[in-house]
Amino acid sequence: MHIPEAHSVLRKSDTGDLVVAADFGSAGRPSATFTELVAGLRAEHTVWETMPPPHGTEVGRDGKWHVDRWVRDIRAAELPVRAVIGFCSGSVYAGALVREISAWQRRPRLILIDPDRAERFMVTNHYEQFVRARLGVVMPAEEVDDAVRAGRAADETCADPLDLAAELGVLCRRYLPPAARQAGMSGPRSVELAEIFSSYLYWLAAGSTVDGRREWATATALNSNTDGFGLDAFPEAERADLVAEVVQFDVSHRELMRDPDVHRTVDGLLQEGD
C-alpha cells in the first residue's frame, strides 16, 4: 500500500476503497476530530486525513498548492476514491478535491460535516479569539489588547490573505510562547503551540483562494444544532441551494463527529452505490 506523505492514515483496509477527510486536525482541540468519527464507522475502507505541510513550508502557498499536494498522494494510492468528507472550513478543500478526483474516476460522494466557508475575515477573527483565550488567563488586559491591536493593524495593511496569515503568524510566535510558559507549558511545547496555530491561519487563508463551493451542490451536509455553525453560518438566502441534502442532528458542533447517530449516517452514505 502506498504510504502517503501529505495525509495521515486513520484506517487501513485491504478490501475497501479510499475515503479522504479534509480538515485541519490538531490534538487537544475542543471539537471532535476525524479520528473519533472513523473509530465509530463500520465501513471497511481505508481512510486518510489531509495534513498541512511541515511548518515553515506553507508560507505564500495558495489553496491550489495545497490541493495539488494532496491529489498527488491520492493518485499514487491507485485506489478508487469512495468519498471525500469535509469538516467545517475543510469543506472548501473537500469540494476542490472532489473536482480534481473526478478528472480521472467516477465522481466521489461529497459529505460535509457542519460546512463553513474559508474567507479572509475569518483569519483575523480566529487570531483574535485565540489570542484572547490563551493570553487572557495569564497576561494583563493591556498586553492582550496590544496583541489584538497588532492583529488588526496587520489586517488593515495586508490586502492578500496569505500576507495577512504571514503577519499574524509572526505575532503568534511573538506573543503566544511567553504566555504559554507562564501557564506552565514547557518552552518547546509553547513554541510548538504557536507554530501549529500559525499553520492553521495559513491553511485557512489559503482556503479563501480555493473555489470549492461549486461542488457542494451535490453534497450531503450533516448539520449540528449550534447557532452560527454549519449551514446556520450562511445567509438564509444562500442555504436553499447550497447543498443537495441536509441531515439535521440535535447535537452540538463540538460533539458532532463523536455522535453514534452521525457515525451510522456516514456509514449509510458510504454504502450507497454498492
XYZ file of N, CA and C in Angstrom:
822
model
N 0.844 -1.200 0.000
C 0.000 0.000 0.000
C 0.880 1.251 0.000
N 0.481 2.226 -0.796
C 1.211 3.488 -0.848
C 1.197 4.166 0.519
N 2.350 4.637 0.961
C 2.445 5.372 2.223
C 2.348 6.862 1.907
N 1.286 7.515 2.335
C 1.091 8.917 1.953
C 2.064 9.855 2.649
N 2.420 10.911 1.942
C 3.294 11.932 2.510
C 2.506 13.129 3.034
N 1.323 13.355 2.461
C 0.552 14.554 2.786
C -0.741 14.239 3.526
N -0.882 12.994 3.964
C -2.065 12.570 4.703
C -1.647 11.709 5.890
N -2.481 11.704 6.907
C -2.332 10.717 7.972
C -3.313 9.579 7.710
N -2.914 8.365 8.023
C -3.751 7.191 7.798
C -4.572 6.943 9.063
N -5.876 7.143 8.964
C -6.759 6.932 10.109
C -7.267 5.501 10.174
N -7.361 4.868 9.013
C -7.751 3.454 8.971
C -7.177 2.835 7.705
N -6.660 1.635 7.841
C -6.115 0.899 6.700
C -6.960 -0.341 6.468
N -7.367 -0.549 5.214
C -8.168 -1.716 4.856
C -7.598 -2.341 3.596
N -7.610 -3.648 3.541
C -7.119 -4.355 2.356
C -8.233 -4.658 1.369
N -9.473 -4.307 1.717
C -10.599 -4.708 0.875
C -11.401 -3.547 0.301
N -11.413 -2.394 0.939
C -12.310 -1.329 0.525
C -11.667 -0.294 -0.376
N -12.398 0.796 -0.554
C -11.935 1.932 -1.331
C -11.221 2.920 -0.406
N -10.929 4.092 -0.955
C -10.287 5.156 -0.183
C -11.313 6.235 0.137
N -11.337 6.666 1.383
C -12.131 7.810 1.819
C -11.153 8.881 2.292
N -11.324 10.100 1.809
C -10.424 11.200 2.159
C -11.170 12.197 3.040
N -10.585 12.528 4.182
C -11.160 13.504 5.107
C -10.359 14.797 5.017
N -11.056 15.915 4.854
C -10.401 17.218 4.722
C -10.671 18.049 5.971
N -9.616 18.337 6.703
C -9.737 19.072 7.962
C -8.341 19.520 8.369
N -8.290 20.492 9.288
C -7.026 20.807 9.948
C -7.108 20.170 11.326
N -6.705 18.917 11.402
C -6.806 18.186 12.656
C -5.658 18.544 13.583
N -5.967 18.748 14.845
C -4.908 19.000 15.828
C -5.328 18.419 17.166
N -4.377 17.832 17.854
C -4.658 17.219 19.149
C -5.040 18.288 20.163
N -6.000 17.955 21.003
C -6.362 18.858 22.081
C -7.404 19.894 21.738
N -7.885 19.925 20.501
C -8.915 20.909 20.177
C -10.243 20.460 20.801
N -11.141 21.395 21.119
C -12.398 21.004 21.765
C -13.348 20.237 20.854
N -13.353 20.555 19.569
C -14.253 19.862 18.645
C -13.738 18.462 18.357
N -14.668 17.521 18.211
C -14.297 16.150 17.871
C -13.551 16.123 16.543
N -12.709 15.130 16.380
C -11.867 15.022 15.194
C -12.301 13.849 14.321
N -11.693 13.760 13.152
C -11.976 12.630 12.273
C -11.497 11.314 12.882
N -10.507 11.363 13.743
C -10.080 10.136 14.428
C -11.247 9.526 15.192
N -12.027 10.377 15.855
C -13.184 9.894 16.609
C -14.310 9.447 15.688
N -14.505 10.154 14.589
C -15.525 9.722 13.625
C -15.187 8.349 13.065
N -13.960 8.180 12.615
C -13.559 6.923 11.979
C -13.632 5.764 12.968
N -13.329 6.019 14.231
C -13.411 4.959 15.243
C -14.825 4.414 15.377
N -15.827 5.229 15.021
C -17.211 4.796 15.130
C -17.803 4.234 13.855
N -17.025 4.173 12.773
C -17.534 3.674 11.492
C -17.350 2.166 11.384
N -18.299 1.523 10.724
C -18.203 0.087 10.480
C -17.695 -0.204 9.066
N -17.845 0.755 8.168
C -17.455 0.549 6.766
C -15.969 0.223 6.666
N -15.647 -0.788 5.885
C -14.260 -1.243 5.737
C -13.594 -0.542 4.560
N -13.215 0.689 4.784
C -12.498 1.455 3.767
C -11.236 2.040 4.392
N -10.237 2.247 3.563
C -9.062 2.993 4.002
C -9.459 4.460 4.139
N -9.060 5.092 5.220
C -9.403 6.498 5.449
C -8.125 7.297 5.677
N -7.964 8.327 4.867
C -6.853 9.260 5.030
C -7.394 10.622 5.442
N -6.599 11.343 6.199
C -6.937 12.724 6.536
C -5.851 13.655 6.013
N -6.270 14.722 5.350
C -5.306 15.685 4.829
C -4.469 16.261 5.968
N -3.184 16.436 5.701
C -2.285 17.069 6.667
C -1.735 18.362 6.073
N -1.542 19.385 6.899
C -0.858 20.577 6.409
C 0.606 20.255 6.155
N 1.280 21.062 5.364
C 2.709 20.819 5.139
C 3.507 21.117 6.398
N 4.749 20.657 6.464
C 5.585 20.963 7.635
C 5.663 22.464 7.879
N 5.679 22.835 9.144
C 5.696 24.253 9.491
C 6.873 24.955 8.820
N 6.582 26.103 8.236
C 7.598 26.902 7.557
C 7.579 26.737 6.054
N 7.000 25.630 5.572
C 6.950 25.403 4.121
C 5.653 25.908 3.512
N 4.714 26.360 4.354
C 3.412 26.785 3.845
C 3.360 28.262 3.486
N 4.432 28.987 3.773
C 4.434 30.434 3.567
C 4.218 30.762 2.091
N 3.207 31.579 1.815
C 2.924 32.012 0.454
C 2.232 30.985 -0.415
N 1.891 29.830 0.131
C 1.272 28.767 -0.666
C -0.239 28.961 -0.706
N -0.794 29.028 -1.909
C -2.235 29.229 -2.027
C -2.979 27.902 -1.944
N -4.298 27.982 -2.043
C -5.106 26.782 -1.905
C -4.837 25.743 -2.968
N -4.577 26.176 -4.185
C -4.294 25.226 -5.265
C -3.058 24.404 -4.942
N -2.054 25.036 -4.362
C -0.836 24.307 -3.993
C -1.158 23.208 -2.991
N -1.982 23.515 -1.998
C -2.368 22.506 -1.008
C -3.138 21.364 -1.668
N -4.117 21.711 -2.497
C -4.933 20.681 -3.154
C -4.064 19.807 -4.050
N -3.184 20.415 -4.824
C -2.297 19.636 -5.704
C -1.417 18.688 -4.893
N -0.951 19.128 -3.750
C -0.116 18.285 -2.882
C -0.892 17.052 -2.429
N -2.129 17.239 -2.017
C -2.945 16.104 -1.578
C -3.311 15.192 -2.746
N -3.603 15.789 -3.889
C -4.007 14.994 -5.056
C -2.875 14.079 -5.510
N -1.638 14.544 -5.433
C -0.513 13.678 -5.811
C -0.507 12.409 -4.962
N -0.740 12.559 -3.679
C -0.823 11.409 -2.778
C -1.966 10.477 -3.176
N -3.127 11.063 -3.416
C -4.327 10.275 -3.704
C -4.160 9.488 -4.995
N -3.598 10.103 -6.009
C -3.385 9.393 -7.279
C -2.393 8.256 -7.103
N -1.366 8.499 -6.293
C -0.342 7.469 -6.097
C -0.893 6.252 -5.365
N -1.980 6.418 -4.620
C -2.568 5.297 -3.888
C -3.162 4.262 -4.827
N -3.591 4.696 -6.012
C -4.198 3.810 -7.011
C -5.380 3.036 -6.430
N -6.162 3.718 -5.605
C -7.394 3.161 -5.050
C -8.578 4.000 -5.518
N -9.719 3.373 -5.775
C -10.913 4.168 -6.080
C -11.283 5.025 -4.869
N -11.545 6.287 -5.106
C -11.943 7.168 -4.012
C -13.456 7.088 -3.860
N -13.894 6.531 -2.745
C -15.316 6.343 -2.489
C -15.998 7.666 -2.131
N -15.333 8.452 -1.287
C -15.948 9.689 -0.800
C -14.880 10.638 -0.298
N -15.233 11.909 -0.290
C -14.442 12.945 0.372
C -15.355 13.575 1.420
N -14.851 13.677 2.641
C -15.632 14.234 3.747
C -14.926 15.485 4.250
N -15.636 16.591 4.286
C -15.062 17.832 4.791
C -15.687 18.231 6.106
N -14.884 18.781 6.999
C -15.393 19.292 8.273
C -15.129 20.781 8.358
N -16.165 21.545 8.698
C -16.059 22.984 8.905
C -15.415 23.630 7.662
N -14.379 24.457 7.822
C -13.777 25.113 6.654
C -13.041 24.143 5.744
N -12.739 22.944 6.243
C -12.166 21.917 5.381
C -13.104 21.509 4.266
N -14.389 21.879 4.392
C -15.365 21.566 3.349
C -15.034 22.264 2.033
N -14.399 23.431 2.114
C -13.981 24.127 0.891
C -12.933 23.298 0.158
N -11.956 22.802 0.899
C -10.940 21.936 0.299
C -11.555 20.627 -0.186
N -12.541 20.095 0.546
C -13.185 18.848 0.134
C -13.837 19.002 -1.232
N -14.507 20.127 -1.449
C -15.119 20.368 -2.747
C -14.091 20.418 -3.863
N -12.972 21.092 -3.605
C -11.915 21.172 -4.618
C -11.318 19.802 -4.902
N -11.164 18.971 -3.869
C -10.628 17.621 -4.073
C -11.573 16.779 -4.916
N -12.866 16.878 -4.664
C -13.838 16.131 -5.471
C -13.728 16.533 -6.938
N -13.601 17.814 -7.194
C -13.473 18.275 -8.579
C -12.231 17.687 -9.237
N -11.104 17.689 -8.544
C -9.869 17.170 -9.130
C -9.931 15.655 -9.318
N -10.445 14.941 -8.331
C -10.509 13.478 -8.414
C -11.436 13.042 -9.539
N -12.479 13.820 -9.784
C -13.445 13.478 -10.835
C -12.835 13.528 -12.227
N -11.637 14.083 -12.343
C -10.977 14.142 -13.651
C -10.459 12.784 -14.090
N -10.270 11.822 -13.160
C -9.728 10.520 -13.561
C -10.576 9.328 -13.115
N -11.663 9.584 -12.387
C -12.509 8.465 -11.973
C -13.941 8.962 -11.810
N -14.835 8.034 -11.490
C -16.212 8.415 -11.201
C -16.227 9.384 -10.025
N -17.126 10.337 -10.085
C -17.187 11.373 -9.059
C -17.409 10.757 -7.677
N -16.554 11.062 -6.710
C -16.761 10.541 -5.350
C -17.948 11.238 -4.678
N -18.519 10.561 -3.706
C -19.556 11.200 -2.893
C -18.905 12.305 -2.060
N -19.632 13.404 -1.891
C -19.148 14.518 -1.076
C -20.041 14.643 0.159
N -19.428 14.514 1.324
C -20.128 14.621 2.608
C -19.515 15.792 3.373
N -20.352 16.703 3.828
C -19.877 17.886 4.537
C -20.441 17.885 5.953
N -19.579 18.008 6.931
C -19.981 17.993 8.338
C -19.852 19.406 8.895
N -20.997 20.009 9.222
C -21.042 21.422 9.620
C -20.173 22.274 8.689
N -20.503 22.293 7.394
C -19.654 23.012 6.432
C -19.586 24.505 6.721
N -18.439 25.072 6.437
C -18.244 26.508 6.610
C -17.372 27.018 5.484
N -17.355 28.323 5.362
C -16.503 28.982 4.377
C -15.061 29.038 4.876
N -14.192 29.480 3.995
C -12.836 29.872 4.383
C -12.626 31.240 3.741
N -12.754 32.285 4.523
C -12.689 33.641 3.984
C -11.705 34.486 4.779
N -11.266 35.554 4.142
C -10.195 36.366 4.699
C -10.520 36.881 6.098
N -11.741 37.376 6.303
C -12.079 37.954 7.605
C -11.970 36.929 8.733
N -12.138 35.647 8.394
C -12.075 34.599 9.405
C -10.663 34.436 9.954
N -9.662 34.770 9.151
C -8.269 34.641 9.590
C -8.015 35.573 10.779
N -8.426 36.826 10.642
C -8.258 37.779 11.740
C -9.140 37.417 12.931
N -10.379 36.998 12.653
C -11.285 36.634 13.749
C -10.723 35.496 14.592
N -10.197 34.465 13.926
C -9.641 33.331 14.663
C -8.405 33.749 15.462
N -7.588 34.619 14.876
C -6.419 35.117 15.608
C -6.865 35.815 16.891
N -7.841 36.722 16.779
C -8.288 37.466 17.957
C -8.881 36.541 19.016
N -9.717 35.598 18.591
C -10.334 34.678 19.548
C -9.279 33.845 20.270
N -8.303 33.373 19.510
C -7.273 32.526 20.099
C -6.401 33.325 21.061
N -6.027 34.525 20.651
C -5.178 35.370 21.496
C -5.887 35.705 22.810
N -7.151 36.083 22.722
C -7.879 36.431 23.949
C -8.037 35.216 24.867
N -8.282 34.045 24.256
C -8.467 32.843 25.068
C -7.171 32.404 25.733
N -6.063 32.471 25.001
C -4.795 31.957 25.525
C -4.059 32.971 26.386
N -4.069 34.234 25.945
C -3.323 35.254 26.676
C -4.116 35.812 27.844
N -5.447 35.824 27.706
C -6.277 36.499 28.697
C -6.203 35.908 30.085
N -5.835 34.630 30.192
C -5.812 33.987 31.513
C -4.495 34.204 32.253
N -3.455 34.670 31.554
C -2.144 34.782 32.214
C -1.491 36.150 32.051
N -2.018 36.994 31.170
C -1.374 38.273 30.906
C -2.314 39.420 31.236
N -1.778 40.584 31.573
C -2.623 41.751 31.839
C -3.465 42.106 30.616
N -4.623 42.693 30.868
C -5.538 43.037 29.778
C -4.876 43.966 28.768
N -3.991 44.844 29.251
C -3.337 45.787 28.339
C -2.478 45.053 27.309
N -1.778 44.013 27.749
C -0.929 43.260 26.827
C -1.768 42.451 25.841
N -2.884 41.923 26.310
C -3.791 41.211 25.405
C -4.321 42.175 24.348
N -4.712 43.361 24.783
C -5.217 44.360 23.837
C -4.141 44.767 22.842
N -2.889 44.835 23.289
C -1.786 45.151 22.375
C -1.691 44.102 21.265
N -1.807 42.828 21.640
C -1.726 41.755 20.651
C -2.891 41.821 19.678
N -4.073 42.154 20.182
C -5.248 42.277 19.311
C -5.082 43.454 18.365
N -4.618 44.587 18.889
C -4.414 45.761 18.032
C -3.375 45.482 16.955
N -2.328 44.753 17.298
C -1.308 44.409 16.301
C -1.919 43.560 15.189
N -2.827 42.654 15.557
C -3.500 41.847 14.542
C -4.387 42.683 13.644
N -5.100 43.634 14.222
C -5.968 44.498 13.411
C -5.151 45.407 12.500
N -3.990 45.835 12.979
C -3.117 46.646 12.121
C -2.641 45.835 10.923
N -2.301 44.568 11.153
C -1.909 43.696 10.041
C -3.061 43.517 9.071
N -4.270 43.409 9.600
C -5.453 43.249 8.760
C -5.639 44.454 7.846
N -5.330 45.637 8.356
C -5.517 46.859 7.577
C -4.454 47.036 6.501
N -3.261 46.508 6.728
C -2.155 46.749 5.797
C -1.928 45.620 4.799
N -2.480 44.437 5.058
C -2.247 43.277 4.180
C -3.485 43.010 3.337
N -3.411 43.303 2.067
C -4.559 43.064 1.191
C -4.725 41.586 0.876
N -3.606 40.893 0.701
C -3.641 39.478 0.331
C -3.817 38.615 1.580
N -4.730 37.635 1.553
C -4.933 36.800 2.749
C -3.698 36.012 3.162
N -2.859 35.628 2.199
C -1.643 34.892 2.543
C -0.637 35.794 3.252
N -0.561 37.056 2.817
C 0.296 38.019 3.516
C -0.223 38.272 4.930
N -1.545 38.350 5.056
C -2.143 38.547 6.372
C -1.797 37.384 7.298
N -1.920 36.156 6.795
C -1.583 34.985 7.607
C -0.123 35.020 8.034
N 0.754 35.470 7.137
C 2.174 35.551 7.475
C 2.409 36.540 8.615
N 1.765 37.705 8.539
C 1.943 38.710 9.593
C 1.361 38.230 10.921
N 0.191 37.611 10.862
C -0.415 37.107 12.096
C 0.389 35.946 12.670
N 1.017 35.171 11.789
C 1.886 34.096 12.256
C 3.072 34.631 13.036
N 3.645 35.736 12.572
C 4.743 36.384 13.306
C 4.264 36.810 14.695
N 3.054 37.368 14.751
C 2.509 37.803 16.042
C 2.252 36.617 16.968
N 1.771 35.526 16.405
C 1.556 34.315 17.217
C 2.854 33.866 17.872
N 3.910 33.855 17.085
C 5.198 33.373 17.605
C 5.834 34.380 18.571
N 5.369 35.634 18.502
C 5.868 36.641 19.440
C 5.126 36.576 20.778
N 3.816 36.486 20.724
C 3.010 36.619 21.939
C 2.685 35.295 22.633
N 2.469 34.236 21.865
C 1.948 33.009 22.471
C 2.955 32.241 23.330
N 4.217 32.044 22.880
C 5.131 31.263 23.728
C 5.320 31.823 25.135
N 5.533 33.143 25.319
C 5.677 33.640 26.698
C 4.426 33.393 27.543
N 3.246 33.572 26.926
C 2.007 33.347 27.670
C 1.854 31.881 28.039
N 2.185 31.001 27.106
C 2.067 29.566 27.372
C 3.034 29.128 28.470
N 4.226 29.709 28.475
C 5.189 29.353 29.530
C 4.705 29.838 30.899
N 4.073 31.013 30.925
C 3.512 31.498 32.190
C 2.419 30.573 32.701
N 1.735 29.902 31.764
C 0.669 28.970 32.142
C 1.214 27.599 32.520
N 2.550 27.433 32.478
C 3.158 26.184 32.899
C 3.580 25.262 31.784
N 3.452 25.703 30.540
C 3.843 24.866 29.410
C 5.354 24.947 29.212
N 5.956 23.857 28.776
C 7.398 23.850 28.545
C 7.758 24.763 27.379
N 9.030 25.176 27.331
C 9.484 26.054 26.257
C 9.238 25.495 24.875
N 9.713 24.268 24.578
C 9.486 23.696 23.243
C 8.004 23.536 22.915
N 7.212 23.121 23.907
C 5.779 22.929 23.653
C 5.093 24.259 23.394
N 5.531 25.322 24.059
C 4.921 26.637 23.850
C 5.202 27.145 22.441
N 6.405 26.878 21.946
C 6.743 27.261 20.569
C 5.937 26.425 19.583
N 5.792 25.141 19.881
C 5.018 24.254 19.007
C 3.569 24.720 18.905
N 2.988 25.154 20.027
C 1.619 25.657 20.015
C 1.488 26.844 19.072
N 2.430 27.776 19.152
C 2.393 28.950 18.278
C 2.543 28.550 16.819
N 3.395 27.577 16.547
C 3.606 27.132 15.169
C 2.371 26.429 14.614
N 1.719 25.621 15.449
C 0.505 24.936 15.000
C -0.575 25.953 14.657
N -0.745 26.944 15.523
C -1.811 27.906 15.251
C -1.482 28.779 14.045
N -0.223 29.166 13.884
C 0.125 29.959 12.703
C -0.052 29.132 11.435
N 0.221 27.820 11.499
C -0.028 26.950 10.347
C -1.513 26.884 10.025
N -2.342 26.871 11.078
C -3.792 26.876 10.852
C -4.223 28.158 10.136
N -3.663 29.293 10.524
C -4.013 30.550 9.865
C -3.613 30.523 8.395
N -2.440 29.969 8.078
C -2.035 29.811 6.677
C -3.027 28.918 5.930
N -3.409 27.797 6.548
C -4.343 26.842 5.934
C -5.680 27.509 5.643
N -6.172 28.293 6.602
C -7.448 28.977 6.433
C -7.353 30.054 5.359
N -6.266 30.824 5.382
C -6.079 31.866 4.371
C -5.975 31.271 2.976
N -5.241 30.168 2.849
C -5.122 29.507 1.549
C -6.474 28.993 1.085
N -7.304 28.528 2.027
C -8.637 28.060 1.670
C -9.498 29.150 1.066
N -9.235 30.396 1.441
C -10.016 31.502 0.880
C -9.712 31.732 -0.591
N -8.640 31.132 -1.096
C -8.289 31.266 -2.515
C -8.791 30.084 -3.341
N -9.493 29.141 -2.700
C -9.977 27.931 -3.373
C -11.444 28.097 -3.741
N -11.783 27.723 -4.964
C -13.181 27.729 -5.386
C -13.715 26.308 -5.258
N -14.115 25.941 -4.044
C -14.613 24.590 -3.825
C -16.106 24.507 -3.595
N -16.763 25.651 -3.415
C -18.173 25.624 -3.049
C -19.086 25.235 -4.203
N -18.633 25.371 -5.427
C -19.487 24.967 -6.553
C -19.822 23.488 -6.479
N -18.905 22.702 -5.927
C -19.124 21.253 -5.850
C -20.107 20.882 -4.739
N -20.392 21.800 -3.841
C -21.297 21.494 -2.735
C -22.713 21.182 -3.201
N -23.059 21.594 -4.389
C -24.432 21.399 -4.876
C -24.824 19.929 -4.922
N -23.844 19.024 -4.946
C -24.133 17.585 -4.970
C -23.939 16.936 -3.605
N -23.625 17.717 -2.599
C -23.198 17.170 -1.306
C -24.363 16.877 -0.368
N -24.094 15.973 0.566
C -24.954 15.772 1.730
C -24.294 16.463 2.912
N -25.022 17.356 3.565
C -24.490 18.084 4.718
C -25.080 17.517 6.001
N -24.222 17.254 6.974
C -24.639 16.817 8.303
C -24.488 18.017 9.230
N -25.599 18.503 9.748
C -25.611 19.802 10.411
C -25.886 19.670 11.906
N -25.129 20.416 12.712
C -25.314 20.399 14.163
C -26.425 21.365 14.570
N -26.686 21.423 15.871
C -27.709 22.342 16.380
C -27.106 23.611 16.974
N -25.814 23.844 16.748
C -25.138 25.004 17.337
C -25.325 26.233 16.459
N -25.872 27.292 17.040
C -26.087 28.528 16.294
C -24.769 29.051 15.734
N -24.813 29.490 14.485
C -23.637 30.082 13.864
C -22.668 29.096 13.270
N -22.986 27.798 13.322
C -22.111 26.776 12.750
C -22.846 26.021 11.647
N -22.071 25.409 10.767
C -22.665 24.670 9.661
C -23.456 25.595 8.759
N -24.567 25.106 8.246
C -25.360 25.905 7.317
C -25.924 27.152 7.979
N -26.025 27.129 9.299
C -26.528 28.296 10.024
C -25.585 29.489 9.902
N -24.343 29.246 9.504
C -23.373 30.334 9.353
C -23.580 31.115 8.058
N -24.407 30.589 7.167
C -24.615 31.225 5.869
C -25.890 32.057 5.876
N -25.925 33.132 5.084
C -27.169 33.897 4.963
C -28.312 32.985 4.525
N -29.484 33.223 5.070
C -30.623 32.341 4.809
C -30.906 32.202 3.324
N -30.690 33.270 2.564
C -30.976 33.226 1.130
C -30.070 32.250 0.388
N -28.882 31.961 0.940
C -27.936 31.056 0.279
C -28.197 29.590 0.596
N -28.884 29.310 1.689
C -28.932 27.941 2.204
C -29.697 26.977 1.311
N -30.763 27.452 0.666
C -31.661 26.548 -0.057
C -30.935 25.750 -1.128
N -30.029 26.383 -1.847
C -29.358 25.719 -2.969
C -27.895 25.401 -2.682
N -27.491 25.496 -1.429
C -26.074 25.330 -1.119
C -25.628 23.880 -1.258
N -26.461 22.943 -0.794
C -26.138 21.518 -0.862
C -27.350 20.761 -1.391
N -27.137 19.481 -1.744
C -28.232 18.675 -2.284
C -29.152 18.145 -1.195
N -28.597 17.841 -0.027
C -29.369 17.214 1.044
C -28.804 17.642 2.390
N -29.685 17.847 3.352
C -29.273 18.214 4.707
C -29.833 17.191 5.687
N -28.973 16.672 6.553
C -29.399 15.811 7.653
C -29.109 16.576 8.940
N -30.157 16.906 9.670
C -30.019 17.719 10.877
C -29.892 16.824 12.110
N -28.959 17.180 12.999
C -28.747 16.421 14.231
C -28.930 17.337 15.438
N -29.540 16.801 16.471
C -29.699 17.545 17.717
C -28.454 17.323 18.584
N -27.335 17.737 18.026
C -26.019 17.521 18.630
C -25.210 18.795 18.423
N -24.371 19.151 19.377
C -23.564 20.362 19.253
C -22.459 20.190 18.220
N -21.955 21.320 17.759
C -20.840 21.315 16.804
C -19.651 20.539 17.360
N -19.337 20.753 18.625
C -18.163 20.101 19.218
C -18.308 18.582 19.261
N -19.534 18.103 19.434
C -19.754 16.667 19.623
C -20.143 15.945 18.341
N -20.305 16.670 17.249
C -20.908 16.098 16.047
C -20.185 14.840 15.576
N -18.859 14.872 15.494
C -18.139 13.709 14.971
C -17.932 12.619 16.022
N -18.400 12.847 17.249
C -18.375 11.800 18.275
C -19.709 11.055 18.360
N -20.727 11.580 17.711
C -22.085 11.101 17.935
C -22.377 9.797 17.184
N -22.920 8.779 17.849
C -23.206 7.498 17.185
C -24.184 7.613 16.020
N -25.172 8.518 16.123
C -26.106 8.688 15.002
C -25.391 9.252 13.772
N -24.442 10.138 13.999
C -23.642 10.656 12.882
C -22.810 9.531 12.276
N -22.223 8.690 13.116
C -21.441 7.556 12.620
C -22.304 6.658 11.738
N -23.526 6.352 12.193
C -24.409 5.489 11.406
C -24.804 6.150 10.092
N -25.022 7.452 10.120
C -25.391 8.161 8.893
C -24.252 8.139 7.883
N -23.043 8.399 8.346
C -21.887 8.364 7.439
C -21.697 6.960 6.884
N -21.842 5.939 7.724
C -21.751 4.558 7.241
C -22.753 4.310 6.120
N -23.984 4.769 6.312
C -25.005 4.572 5.289
C -24.665 5.274 3.990
N -24.150 6.486 4.088
C -23.773 7.227 2.881
C -22.614 6.547 2.155
N -21.682 5.983 2.909
C -20.546 5.302 2.279
C -20.966 3.997 1.611
N -22.051 3.398 2.071
C -22.514 2.139 1.489
C -23.354 2.348 0.240
N -23.907 3.542 0.063
C -24.742 3.791 -1.106
C -23.922 3.625 -2.377
N -24.499 2.943 -3.325
C -23.804 2.700 -4.588
C -23.146 1.350 -4.668
N -23.117 0.608 -3.542
C -22.539 -0.745 -3.564
C -23.415 -1.681 -4.395
